XYZ file of C-alpha atoms in Angstrom:
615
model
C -151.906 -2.056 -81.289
C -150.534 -1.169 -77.896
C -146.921 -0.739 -76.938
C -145.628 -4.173 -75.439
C -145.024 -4.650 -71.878
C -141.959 -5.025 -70.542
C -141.459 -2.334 -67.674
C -143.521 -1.774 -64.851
C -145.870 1.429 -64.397
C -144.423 3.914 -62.573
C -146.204 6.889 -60.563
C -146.627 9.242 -63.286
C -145.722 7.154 -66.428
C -144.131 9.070 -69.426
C -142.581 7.905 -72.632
C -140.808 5.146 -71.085
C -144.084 4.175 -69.655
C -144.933 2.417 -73.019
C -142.638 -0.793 -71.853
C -144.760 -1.409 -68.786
C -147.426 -4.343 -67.497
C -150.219 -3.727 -69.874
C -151.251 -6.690 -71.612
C -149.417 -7.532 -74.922
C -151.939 -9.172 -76.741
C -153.045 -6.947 -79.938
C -151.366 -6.315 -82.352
C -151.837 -6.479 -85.866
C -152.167 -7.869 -89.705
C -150.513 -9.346 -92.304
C -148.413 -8.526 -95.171
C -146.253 -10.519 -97.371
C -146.477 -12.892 -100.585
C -150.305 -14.272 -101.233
C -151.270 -16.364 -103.952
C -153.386 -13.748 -106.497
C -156.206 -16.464 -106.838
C -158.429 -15.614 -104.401
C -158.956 -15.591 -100.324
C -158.401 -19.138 -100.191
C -154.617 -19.500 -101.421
C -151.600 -18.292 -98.751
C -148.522 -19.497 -98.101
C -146.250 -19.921 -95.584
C -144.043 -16.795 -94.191
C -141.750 -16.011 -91.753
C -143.499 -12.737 -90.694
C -146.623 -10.367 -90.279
C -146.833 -6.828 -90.757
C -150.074 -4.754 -90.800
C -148.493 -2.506 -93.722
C -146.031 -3.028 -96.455
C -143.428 -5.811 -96.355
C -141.341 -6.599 -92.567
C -137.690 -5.208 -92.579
C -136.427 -8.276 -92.194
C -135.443 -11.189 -94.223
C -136.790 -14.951 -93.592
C -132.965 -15.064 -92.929
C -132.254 -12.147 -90.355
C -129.590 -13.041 -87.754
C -130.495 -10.922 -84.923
C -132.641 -7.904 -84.214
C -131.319 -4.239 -85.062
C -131.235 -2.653 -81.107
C -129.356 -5.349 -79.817
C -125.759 -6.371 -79.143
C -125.555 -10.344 -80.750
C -122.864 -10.910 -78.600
C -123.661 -9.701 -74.991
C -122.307 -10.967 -72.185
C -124.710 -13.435 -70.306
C -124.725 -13.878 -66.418
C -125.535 -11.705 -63.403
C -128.682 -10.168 -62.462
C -130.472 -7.161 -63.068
C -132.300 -5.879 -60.452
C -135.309 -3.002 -61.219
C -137.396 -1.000 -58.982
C -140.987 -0.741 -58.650
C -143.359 1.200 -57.043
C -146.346 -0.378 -55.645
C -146.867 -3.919 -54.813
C -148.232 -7.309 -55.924
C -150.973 -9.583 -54.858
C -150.564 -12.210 -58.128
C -148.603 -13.656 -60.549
C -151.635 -13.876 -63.038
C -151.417 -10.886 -65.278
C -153.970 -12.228 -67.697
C -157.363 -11.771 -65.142
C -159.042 -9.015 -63.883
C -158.515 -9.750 -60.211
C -155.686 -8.595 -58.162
C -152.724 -6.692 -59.122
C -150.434 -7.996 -61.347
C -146.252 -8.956 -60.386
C -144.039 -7.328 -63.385
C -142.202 -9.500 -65.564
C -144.553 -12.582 -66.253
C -145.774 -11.600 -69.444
C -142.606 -10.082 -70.468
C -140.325 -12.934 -69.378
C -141.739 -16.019 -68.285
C -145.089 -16.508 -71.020
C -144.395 -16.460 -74.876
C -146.772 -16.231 -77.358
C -146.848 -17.465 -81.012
C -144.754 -14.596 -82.350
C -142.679 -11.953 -81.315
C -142.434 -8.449 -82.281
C -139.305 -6.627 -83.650
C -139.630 -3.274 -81.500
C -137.804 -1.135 -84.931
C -141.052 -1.427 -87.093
C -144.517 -0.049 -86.069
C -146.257 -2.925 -86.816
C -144.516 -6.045 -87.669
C -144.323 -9.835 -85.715
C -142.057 -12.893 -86.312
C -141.900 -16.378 -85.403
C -141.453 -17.122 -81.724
C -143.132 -20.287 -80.869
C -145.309 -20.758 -84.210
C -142.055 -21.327 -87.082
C -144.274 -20.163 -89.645
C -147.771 -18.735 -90.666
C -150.189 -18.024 -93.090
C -153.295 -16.305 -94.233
C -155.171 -14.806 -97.144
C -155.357 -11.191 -98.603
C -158.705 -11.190 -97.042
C -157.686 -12.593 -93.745
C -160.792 -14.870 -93.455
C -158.135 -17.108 -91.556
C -155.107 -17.261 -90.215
C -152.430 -20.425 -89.165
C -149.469 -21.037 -87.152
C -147.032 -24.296 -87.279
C -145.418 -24.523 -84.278
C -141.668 -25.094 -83.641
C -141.081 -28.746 -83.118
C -138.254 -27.315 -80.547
C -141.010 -25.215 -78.584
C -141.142 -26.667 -74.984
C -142.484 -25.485 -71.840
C -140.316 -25.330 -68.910
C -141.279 -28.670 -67.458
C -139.614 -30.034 -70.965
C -143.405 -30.533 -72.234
C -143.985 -29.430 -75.883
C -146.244 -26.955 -76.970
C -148.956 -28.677 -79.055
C -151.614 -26.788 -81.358
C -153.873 -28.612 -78.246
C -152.227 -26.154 -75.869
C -152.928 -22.857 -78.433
C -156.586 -23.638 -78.753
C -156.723 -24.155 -74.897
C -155.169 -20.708 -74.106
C -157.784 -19.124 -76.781
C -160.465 -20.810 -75.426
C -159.600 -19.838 -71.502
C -158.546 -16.266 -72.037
C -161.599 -16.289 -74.395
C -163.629 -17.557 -71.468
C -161.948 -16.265 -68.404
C -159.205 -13.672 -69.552
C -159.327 -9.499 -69.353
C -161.720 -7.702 -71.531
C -159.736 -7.339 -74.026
C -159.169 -11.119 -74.730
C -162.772 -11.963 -74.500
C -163.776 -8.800 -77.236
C -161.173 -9.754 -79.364
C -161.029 -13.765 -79.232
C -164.731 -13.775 -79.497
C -164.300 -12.422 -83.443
C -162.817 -16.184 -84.173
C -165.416 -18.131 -86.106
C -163.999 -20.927 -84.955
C -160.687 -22.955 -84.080
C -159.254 -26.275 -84.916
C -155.773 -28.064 -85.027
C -155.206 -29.315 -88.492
C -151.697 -30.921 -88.222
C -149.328 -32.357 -85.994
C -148.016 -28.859 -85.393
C -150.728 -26.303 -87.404
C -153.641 -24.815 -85.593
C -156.012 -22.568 -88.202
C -158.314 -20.055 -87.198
C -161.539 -19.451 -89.023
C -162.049 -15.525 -89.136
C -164.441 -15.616 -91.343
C -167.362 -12.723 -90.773
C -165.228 -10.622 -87.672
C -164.240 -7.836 -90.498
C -161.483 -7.209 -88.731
C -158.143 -7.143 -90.428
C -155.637 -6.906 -87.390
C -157.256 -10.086 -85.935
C -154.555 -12.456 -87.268
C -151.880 -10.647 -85.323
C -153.685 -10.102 -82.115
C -154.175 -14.168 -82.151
C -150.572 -14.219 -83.541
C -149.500 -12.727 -79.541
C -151.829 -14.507 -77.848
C -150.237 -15.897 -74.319
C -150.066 -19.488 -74.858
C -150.216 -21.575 -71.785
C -149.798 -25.374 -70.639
C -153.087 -27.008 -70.882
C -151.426 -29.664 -68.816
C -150.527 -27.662 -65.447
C -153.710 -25.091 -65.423
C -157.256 -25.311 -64.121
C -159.982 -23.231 -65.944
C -161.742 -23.627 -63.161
C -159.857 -21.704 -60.491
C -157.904 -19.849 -63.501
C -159.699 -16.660 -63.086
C -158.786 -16.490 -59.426
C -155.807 -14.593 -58.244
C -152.258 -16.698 -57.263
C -148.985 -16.346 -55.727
C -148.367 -19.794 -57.418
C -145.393 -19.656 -59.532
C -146.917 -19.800 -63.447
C -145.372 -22.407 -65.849
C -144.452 -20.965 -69.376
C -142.348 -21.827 -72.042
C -140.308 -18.443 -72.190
C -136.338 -17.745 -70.864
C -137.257 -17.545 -67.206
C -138.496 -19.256 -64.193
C -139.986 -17.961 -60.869
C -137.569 -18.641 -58.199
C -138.938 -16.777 -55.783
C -141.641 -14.869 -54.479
C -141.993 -12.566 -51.187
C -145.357 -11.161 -51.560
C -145.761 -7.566 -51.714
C -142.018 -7.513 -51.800
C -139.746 -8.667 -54.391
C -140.299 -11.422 -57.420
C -136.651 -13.448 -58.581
C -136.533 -14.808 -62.201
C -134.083 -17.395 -62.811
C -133.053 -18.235 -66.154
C -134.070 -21.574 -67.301
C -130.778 -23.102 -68.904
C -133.343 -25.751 -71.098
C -134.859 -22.733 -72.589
C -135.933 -24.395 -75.885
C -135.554 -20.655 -78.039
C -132.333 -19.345 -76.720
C -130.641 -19.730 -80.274
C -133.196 -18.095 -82.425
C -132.221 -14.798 -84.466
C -135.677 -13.640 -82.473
C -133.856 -14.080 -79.254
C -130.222 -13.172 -80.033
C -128.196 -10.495 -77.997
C -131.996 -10.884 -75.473
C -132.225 -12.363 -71.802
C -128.604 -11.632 -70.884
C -128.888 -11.585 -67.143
C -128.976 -15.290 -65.083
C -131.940 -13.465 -62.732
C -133.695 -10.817 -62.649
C -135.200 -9.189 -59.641
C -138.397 -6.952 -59.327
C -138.001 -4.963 -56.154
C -140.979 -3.281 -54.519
C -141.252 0.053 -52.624
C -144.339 1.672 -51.262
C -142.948 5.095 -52.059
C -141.201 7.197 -55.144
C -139.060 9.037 -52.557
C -137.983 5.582 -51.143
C -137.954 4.098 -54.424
C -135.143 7.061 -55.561
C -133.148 6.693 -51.719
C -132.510 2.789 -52.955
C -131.682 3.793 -56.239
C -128.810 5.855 -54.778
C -127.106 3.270 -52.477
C -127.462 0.929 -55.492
C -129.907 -1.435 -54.528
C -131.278 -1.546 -57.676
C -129.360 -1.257 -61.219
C -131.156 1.040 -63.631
C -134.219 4.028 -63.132
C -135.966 5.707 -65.567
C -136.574 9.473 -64.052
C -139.860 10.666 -64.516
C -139.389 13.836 -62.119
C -137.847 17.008 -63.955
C -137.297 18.710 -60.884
C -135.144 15.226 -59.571
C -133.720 15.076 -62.620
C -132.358 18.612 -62.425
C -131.603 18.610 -58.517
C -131.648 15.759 -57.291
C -128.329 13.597 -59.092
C -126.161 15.194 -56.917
C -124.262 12.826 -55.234
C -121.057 11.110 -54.987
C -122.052 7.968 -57.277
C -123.218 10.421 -60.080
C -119.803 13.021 -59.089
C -117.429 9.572 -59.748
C -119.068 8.379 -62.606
C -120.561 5.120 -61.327
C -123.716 6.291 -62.404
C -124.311 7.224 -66.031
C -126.898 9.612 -66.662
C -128.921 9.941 -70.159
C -131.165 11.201 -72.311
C -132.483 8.323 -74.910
C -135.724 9.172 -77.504
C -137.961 7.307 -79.229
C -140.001 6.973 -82.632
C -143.464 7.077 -81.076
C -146.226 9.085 -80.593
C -146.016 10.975 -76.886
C -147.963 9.665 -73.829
C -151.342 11.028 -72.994
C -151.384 12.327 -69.551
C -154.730 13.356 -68.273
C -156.882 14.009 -65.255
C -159.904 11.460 -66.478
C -163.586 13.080 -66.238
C -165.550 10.076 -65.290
C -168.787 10.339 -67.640
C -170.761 8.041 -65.743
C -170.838 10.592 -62.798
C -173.696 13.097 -63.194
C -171.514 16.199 -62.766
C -169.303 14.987 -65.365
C -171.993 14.676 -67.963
C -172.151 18.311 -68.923
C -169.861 19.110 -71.514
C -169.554 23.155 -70.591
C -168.329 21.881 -66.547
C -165.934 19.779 -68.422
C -164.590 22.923 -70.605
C -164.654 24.927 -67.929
C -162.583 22.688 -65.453
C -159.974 22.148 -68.367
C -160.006 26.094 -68.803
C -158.759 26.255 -65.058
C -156.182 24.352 -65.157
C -152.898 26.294 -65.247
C -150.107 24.789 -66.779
C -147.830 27.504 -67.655
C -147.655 28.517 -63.969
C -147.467 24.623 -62.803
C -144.613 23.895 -65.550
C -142.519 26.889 -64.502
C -143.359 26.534 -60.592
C -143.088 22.636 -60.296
C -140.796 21.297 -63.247
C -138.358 23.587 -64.080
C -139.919 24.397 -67.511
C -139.332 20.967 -68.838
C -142.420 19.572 -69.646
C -144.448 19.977 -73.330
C -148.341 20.653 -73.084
C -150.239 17.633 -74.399
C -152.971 18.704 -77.681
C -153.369 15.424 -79.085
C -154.156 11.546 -77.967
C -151.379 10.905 -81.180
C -148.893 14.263 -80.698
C -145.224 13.811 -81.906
C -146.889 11.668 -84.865
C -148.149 11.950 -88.078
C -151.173 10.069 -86.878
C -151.923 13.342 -84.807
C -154.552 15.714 -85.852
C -153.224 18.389 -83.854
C -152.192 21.508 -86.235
C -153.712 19.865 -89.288
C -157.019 21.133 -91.382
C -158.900 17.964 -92.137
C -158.512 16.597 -95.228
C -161.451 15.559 -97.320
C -161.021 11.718 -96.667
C -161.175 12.611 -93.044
C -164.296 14.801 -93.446
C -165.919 12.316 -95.210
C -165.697 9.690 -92.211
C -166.686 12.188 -90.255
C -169.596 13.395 -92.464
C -172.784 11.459 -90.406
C -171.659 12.731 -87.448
C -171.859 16.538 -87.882
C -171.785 17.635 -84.430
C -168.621 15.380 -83.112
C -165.922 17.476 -83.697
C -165.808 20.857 -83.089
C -164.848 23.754 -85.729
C -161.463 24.319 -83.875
C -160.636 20.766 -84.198
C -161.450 20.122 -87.265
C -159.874 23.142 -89.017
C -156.390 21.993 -87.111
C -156.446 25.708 -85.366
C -157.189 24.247 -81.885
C -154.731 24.266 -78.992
C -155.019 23.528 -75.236
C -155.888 26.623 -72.792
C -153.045 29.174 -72.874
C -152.434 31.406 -69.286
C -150.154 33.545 -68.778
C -148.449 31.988 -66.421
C -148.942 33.899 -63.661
C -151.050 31.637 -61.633
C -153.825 34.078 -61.579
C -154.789 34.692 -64.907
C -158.382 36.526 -64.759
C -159.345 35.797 -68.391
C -159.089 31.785 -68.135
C -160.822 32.314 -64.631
C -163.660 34.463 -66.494
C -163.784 31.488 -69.298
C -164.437 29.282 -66.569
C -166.881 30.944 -64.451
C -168.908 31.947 -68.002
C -169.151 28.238 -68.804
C -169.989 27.169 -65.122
C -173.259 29.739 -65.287
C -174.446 28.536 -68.572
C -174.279 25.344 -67.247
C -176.517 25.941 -63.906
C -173.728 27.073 -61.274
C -173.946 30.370 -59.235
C -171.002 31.607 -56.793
C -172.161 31.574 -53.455
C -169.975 32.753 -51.085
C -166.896 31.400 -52.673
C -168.730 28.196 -53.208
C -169.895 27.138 -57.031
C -173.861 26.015 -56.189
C -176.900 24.582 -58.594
C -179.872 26.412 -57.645
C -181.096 23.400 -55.367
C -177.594 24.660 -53.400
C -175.664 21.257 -54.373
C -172.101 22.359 -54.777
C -169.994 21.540 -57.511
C -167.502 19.399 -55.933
C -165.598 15.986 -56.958
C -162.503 13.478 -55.828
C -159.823 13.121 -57.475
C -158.528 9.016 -56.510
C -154.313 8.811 -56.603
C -152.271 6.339 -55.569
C -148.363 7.617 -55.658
C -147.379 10.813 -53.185
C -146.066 12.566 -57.415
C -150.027 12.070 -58.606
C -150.814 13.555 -54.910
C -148.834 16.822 -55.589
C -149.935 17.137 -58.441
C -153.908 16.565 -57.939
C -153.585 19.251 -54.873
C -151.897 22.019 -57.139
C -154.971 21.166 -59.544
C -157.569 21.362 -56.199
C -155.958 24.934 -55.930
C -156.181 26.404 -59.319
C -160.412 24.740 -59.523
C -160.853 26.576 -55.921
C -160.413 29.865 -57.309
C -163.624 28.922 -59.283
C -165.673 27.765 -56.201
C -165.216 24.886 -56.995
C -164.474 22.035 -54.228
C -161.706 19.095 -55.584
C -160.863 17.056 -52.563
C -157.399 14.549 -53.034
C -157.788 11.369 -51.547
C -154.371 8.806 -51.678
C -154.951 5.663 -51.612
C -152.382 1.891 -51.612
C -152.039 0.305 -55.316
C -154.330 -2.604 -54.239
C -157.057 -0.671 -53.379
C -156.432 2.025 -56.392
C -156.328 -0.990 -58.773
C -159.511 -1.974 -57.481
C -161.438 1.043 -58.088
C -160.005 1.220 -61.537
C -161.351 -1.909 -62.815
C -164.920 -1.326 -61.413
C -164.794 2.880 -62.379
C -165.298 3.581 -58.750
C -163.978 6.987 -59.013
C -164.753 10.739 -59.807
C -161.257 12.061 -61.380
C -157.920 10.003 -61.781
C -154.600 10.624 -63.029
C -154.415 7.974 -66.149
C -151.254 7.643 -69.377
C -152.604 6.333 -72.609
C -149.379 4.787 -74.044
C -150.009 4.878 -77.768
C -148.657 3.217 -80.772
C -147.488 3.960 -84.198
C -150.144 1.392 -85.850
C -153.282 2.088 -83.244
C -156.004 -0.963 -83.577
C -158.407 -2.899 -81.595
C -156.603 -1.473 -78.775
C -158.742 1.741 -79.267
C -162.159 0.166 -78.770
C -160.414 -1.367 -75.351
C -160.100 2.289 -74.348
C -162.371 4.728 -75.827
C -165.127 2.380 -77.461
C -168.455 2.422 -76.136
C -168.831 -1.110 -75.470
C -166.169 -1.054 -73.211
C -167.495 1.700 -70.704
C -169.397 -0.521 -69.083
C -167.163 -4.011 -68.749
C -165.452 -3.993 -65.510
C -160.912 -3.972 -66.348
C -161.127 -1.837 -69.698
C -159.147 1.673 -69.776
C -162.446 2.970 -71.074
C -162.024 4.944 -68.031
C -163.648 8.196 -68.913
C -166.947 5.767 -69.732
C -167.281 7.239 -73.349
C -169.791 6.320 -75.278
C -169.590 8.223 -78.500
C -170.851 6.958 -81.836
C -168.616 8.673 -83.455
C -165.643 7.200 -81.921
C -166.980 4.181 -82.254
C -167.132 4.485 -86.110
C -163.153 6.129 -86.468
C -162.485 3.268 -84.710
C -163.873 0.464 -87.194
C -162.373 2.828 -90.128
C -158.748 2.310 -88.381
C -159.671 -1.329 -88.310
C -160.700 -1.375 -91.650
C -157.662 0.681 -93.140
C -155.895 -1.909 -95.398
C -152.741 0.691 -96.322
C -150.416 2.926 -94.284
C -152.369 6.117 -96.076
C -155.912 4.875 -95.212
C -155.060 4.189 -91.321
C -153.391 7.866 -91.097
C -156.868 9.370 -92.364
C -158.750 7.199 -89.950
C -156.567 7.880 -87.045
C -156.717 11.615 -87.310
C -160.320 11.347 -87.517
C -160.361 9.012 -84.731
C -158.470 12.093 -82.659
C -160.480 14.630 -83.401
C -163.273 13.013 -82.306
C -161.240 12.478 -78.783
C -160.066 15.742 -78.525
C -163.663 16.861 -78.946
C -165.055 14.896 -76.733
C -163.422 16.862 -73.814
C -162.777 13.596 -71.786
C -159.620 14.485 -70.003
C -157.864 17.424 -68.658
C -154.774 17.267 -71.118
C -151.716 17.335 -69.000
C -148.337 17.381 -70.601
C -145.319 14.887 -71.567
C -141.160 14.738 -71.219
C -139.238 15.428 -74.760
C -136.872 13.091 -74.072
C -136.103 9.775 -71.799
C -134.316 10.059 -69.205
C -132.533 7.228 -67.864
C -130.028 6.556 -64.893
C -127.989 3.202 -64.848
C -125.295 1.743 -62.308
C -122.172 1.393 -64.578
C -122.315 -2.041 -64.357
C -125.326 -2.437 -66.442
C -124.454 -2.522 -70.253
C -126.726 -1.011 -73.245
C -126.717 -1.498 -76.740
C -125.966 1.686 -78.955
C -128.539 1.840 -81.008
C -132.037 2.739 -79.690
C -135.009 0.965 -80.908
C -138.261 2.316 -82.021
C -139.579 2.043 -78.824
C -136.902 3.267 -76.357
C -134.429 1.782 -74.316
C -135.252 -1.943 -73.710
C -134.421 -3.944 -70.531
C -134.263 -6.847 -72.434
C -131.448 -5.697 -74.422
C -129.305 -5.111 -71.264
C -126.286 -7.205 -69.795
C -124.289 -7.115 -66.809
C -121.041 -5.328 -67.390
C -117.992 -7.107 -66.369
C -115.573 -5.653 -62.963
């Protein structure tokens, strides 16, 4: 299960970064009371959860990070960097405006962002399935309308799984293909037949599935990208667009689910505004003369320096420092496997050996940054420090050569320098691995013996990942080795992504507490070929492949922790990125007249939560 998405990606994403435009449709499995007699018998319930029983009651009032009683009105207005050529978020093509899938598209049911793993009724009232999950069913709200005043029929559910099945990302089409088969069984029930797809989140990732308005959509030109304002059933409208430049949400005031306990103390603001700026330092210049309401910092040195002014000095602008429950973002400069240089494992080791990140902490960040070990670190998912127990060995036993003896015996750690920026012993690492691997110095320049040098781009798109890639160029040039930076616009970055048109990129993998089918959309073999997955590193390791089914499989909390440390030591083994490093803590900068609740949730500071704070 991925973190949802609610905030935009910024330049170099961090913690925070879980809340942005990734698509929110996997989660999941189901917990709660089943009939003992057999896969066949279910009843209805008020919730999902993947593991034990959901926190909340059938008769919860409100959610635990918000404020029931916020103020409504005003408008928030956030900051973006980058810009926008669609308002489709749920096709490969074109890049994506923020805030659709967050705001303006619902799905069946809704996730309460204090539990790792657990959903509740949003537009389905109720659902059911069996302790096998062979199926799963939703009855609809009779309330649930779009914002045309339309209801949402089961009609309209098995049209959005058969589009995004058809024409959606990769991830819908793996994931919806599972379904046996679909069919509406009631005036408001639509069951899905799951019979065979031995997959036991299935029933949740269905359970977020985008449900759109058979009514007002093509499948024929749905696939294509659009500036055409979407219709949804969620608390927002598109009121306006300026392409490349801003999108305005308007609240609708018909919204059909604006009383739920799901919604309470939610959607505060009358609009919200997504403002677009082709630069960070831009981006931070209109965050100081208040043209937008709230930033999360992602800059240590910024963040130290760079608050300094008279808005901060008076107190109209509150700064922070928020936390989380999840496991940290992986940061990484992503070794592209399906490039021939890349496919060595020792010119892999060797480039991760030259990276210096004492020296780059100290130098660039002021110290403030935590080296990265694990694809699960600050968890107890996280393999990193831990001896393999014997359930985790014996997953790993057919593949005897996937993780190395390091890894497994929980004694490995990234590259240590010493900081200096010149350390001869990681250098000599580096140039060791480069020879046994075919690569002679010649005249400063790393060369095969057919005199091709070893040389690579690393693709950015943001002037932070720019910095950053050149100090990296500098440290691999003491090598002989050639890294050339090339900066590209979002558009055409975004393109290259989705078609793995690249040598090296910066990349965050946002994880979750309760990882799932999510993991095959990023590390599993079948994916490192299909054009839009974050299989960007294009692995294709069996062994992955097989942690992967065992987290799918896992059926209690204690089974998916032994999987998922399995799972990352297999990663971590397969020497697929150069591990960068993460923030401790969130740090967050808001105009005084944006309100928060007290209480954090699981997953951070929410933008949903906010309201506009009266003069």
């Amino acid at each position: 299960m991925p973190r949802p998405a609610f905030m935009p990606r910024p330049a170099l994403p961090r913690r925070w970064a879980a809340l942005f435009a990734l698509i929110a449709a996997l989660v999941g499995g189901f917990v709660g009371p089943v009939a003992a007699a057999g896969p066949t018998h279910a009843i209805a319930n008020h919730a999902l959860a993947m593991h034990g029983e959901p926190a909340l009651p059938a008769s919860f009032q409100a959610l635990p990070y918000v404020k029931p009683d916020a103020p409504k009105g005003g408008r928030l207005v956030q900051g973006v960097v980058g810009t926008f050529d669609s308002l489709n978020p749920l096709i490969v093509r074109g890049t994506p405006a923020a805030g659709i899938r967050s705001y303006v598209v619902e799905s069946l049911l809704a996730r309460n962002l204090d539990e790792p793993f657990t959903l509740y009724g949003l537009l389905a009232q109720s659902m059911e399935t069996d302790a096998e999950r062979t199926f799963v069913a939703f009855t609809l709200d009779p309330r649930a309308r779009f914002s045309d005043g339309r209801p949402v029929t089961p009609e309209d559910v098995v049209f959005s799984y058969r589009l995004l099945r058809d024409k959606g990302r990769p991830n819908h089409r793996t994931y919806y293909a599972k379904v046996k088969s679909v069919e509406v069984t009631g005036e408001r029930t639509v069951r899905f037949d799951l019979k065979g797809s031995d997959d036991r989140e299935l029933p949740l990732i269905l359970g977020l599935m985008p449900v759109l308005p058979r009514h007002a959509l093509d499948p024929e030109t749905f696939d294509q990208t659009s500036l055409a304002p979407p219709l949804g059933s969620g608390p927002y409208v598109v009121a306006e667009v300026r392409p490349g430049d801003s999108l305005t949400l308007r609240r609708n005031p018909d919204y059909w689910g604006r009383d739920l306990p799901i919604n309470r103390g939610l959607y505060n603001f009358d609009e919200i505004r997504f403002d677009y700026y082709r630069d960070a330092n831009t981006h931070f210049e209109a965050f100081k003369r208040g043209l937008y309401d709230v930033r999360f910092e992602t800059d240590p040195g910024r963040w130290k320096t760079g608050y300094d002014f008279p808005a901060v000095r008076d107190g109209r602008i509150v700064r922070e420092s928020a936390s989380d429950g999840l496991p940290e973002p992986v940061t990484g400069f992503v070794f592209n496997l399906r490039r021939r240089l890349f496919a060595d494992v020792r010119v892999r080791q060797a480039l991760i050996e030259l990276f210096d990140f004492e020296w780059l902490n100290t130098s660039y960040y002021f110290g403030a940054y935590r080296r990265t070990g694990s694809f699960f670190q600050g968890s107890d998912l996280s393999a990193l420090g831990r001896p393999a127990s014997e359930a985790e060995r014996r997953l790993l036993a057919p593949f005897a050569d996937a993780v190395r003896p390091e890894v497994m015996d929980g004694t490995y750690a990234p590259p240590v320098s010493d900081g200096s920026g010149r350390d001869r012993d990681s250098l000599k690492r580096a140039l060791d691995r480069l020879d046994a691997a075919g690569y002679q110095l010649d005249r400063g320049t790393l060369r095969t013996k057919r005199g091709e040098p070893l040389s690579f781009e690393i693709l950015v798109a943001t002037k932070d990942q720019e910095r950053l890639a050149l100090a990296y160029a500098r440290m691999a040039q003491r090598a002989g080795v050639s890294a050339s930076v090339r900066l590209v616009d979002s558009v055409q970055y975004e393109r290259r992504l989705q078609t793995y048109d690249f040598d090296m990129i910066l990349n965050t993998w946002t994880p979750s507490l309760s990882p799932g089918n999510e993991q095959a959309f990023y590390f599993g073999s079948k994916a490192a070929d299909v054009p839009g997955t974050r299989n960007y590193m294009g692995a294709r390791n069996p062994a992955v492949d097989a942690m992967i089914e065992a987290v799918l499989a896992a059926r209690d909390r204690e089974a998916l922790v032994v999987a998922v440390r399995a799972l990352d030591r297999a990663l971590i083994s397969g020497l697929y990125i150069i591990p960068l490093f993460h923030l401790p803590d969130i740090w967050l900068a808001r105009w005084q007249t944006i309100g928060r609740p007290e209480k954090t949730s699981l997953y951070g500071p929410l933008p949903e939560t906010w309201w506009r704070v009266a003069p």
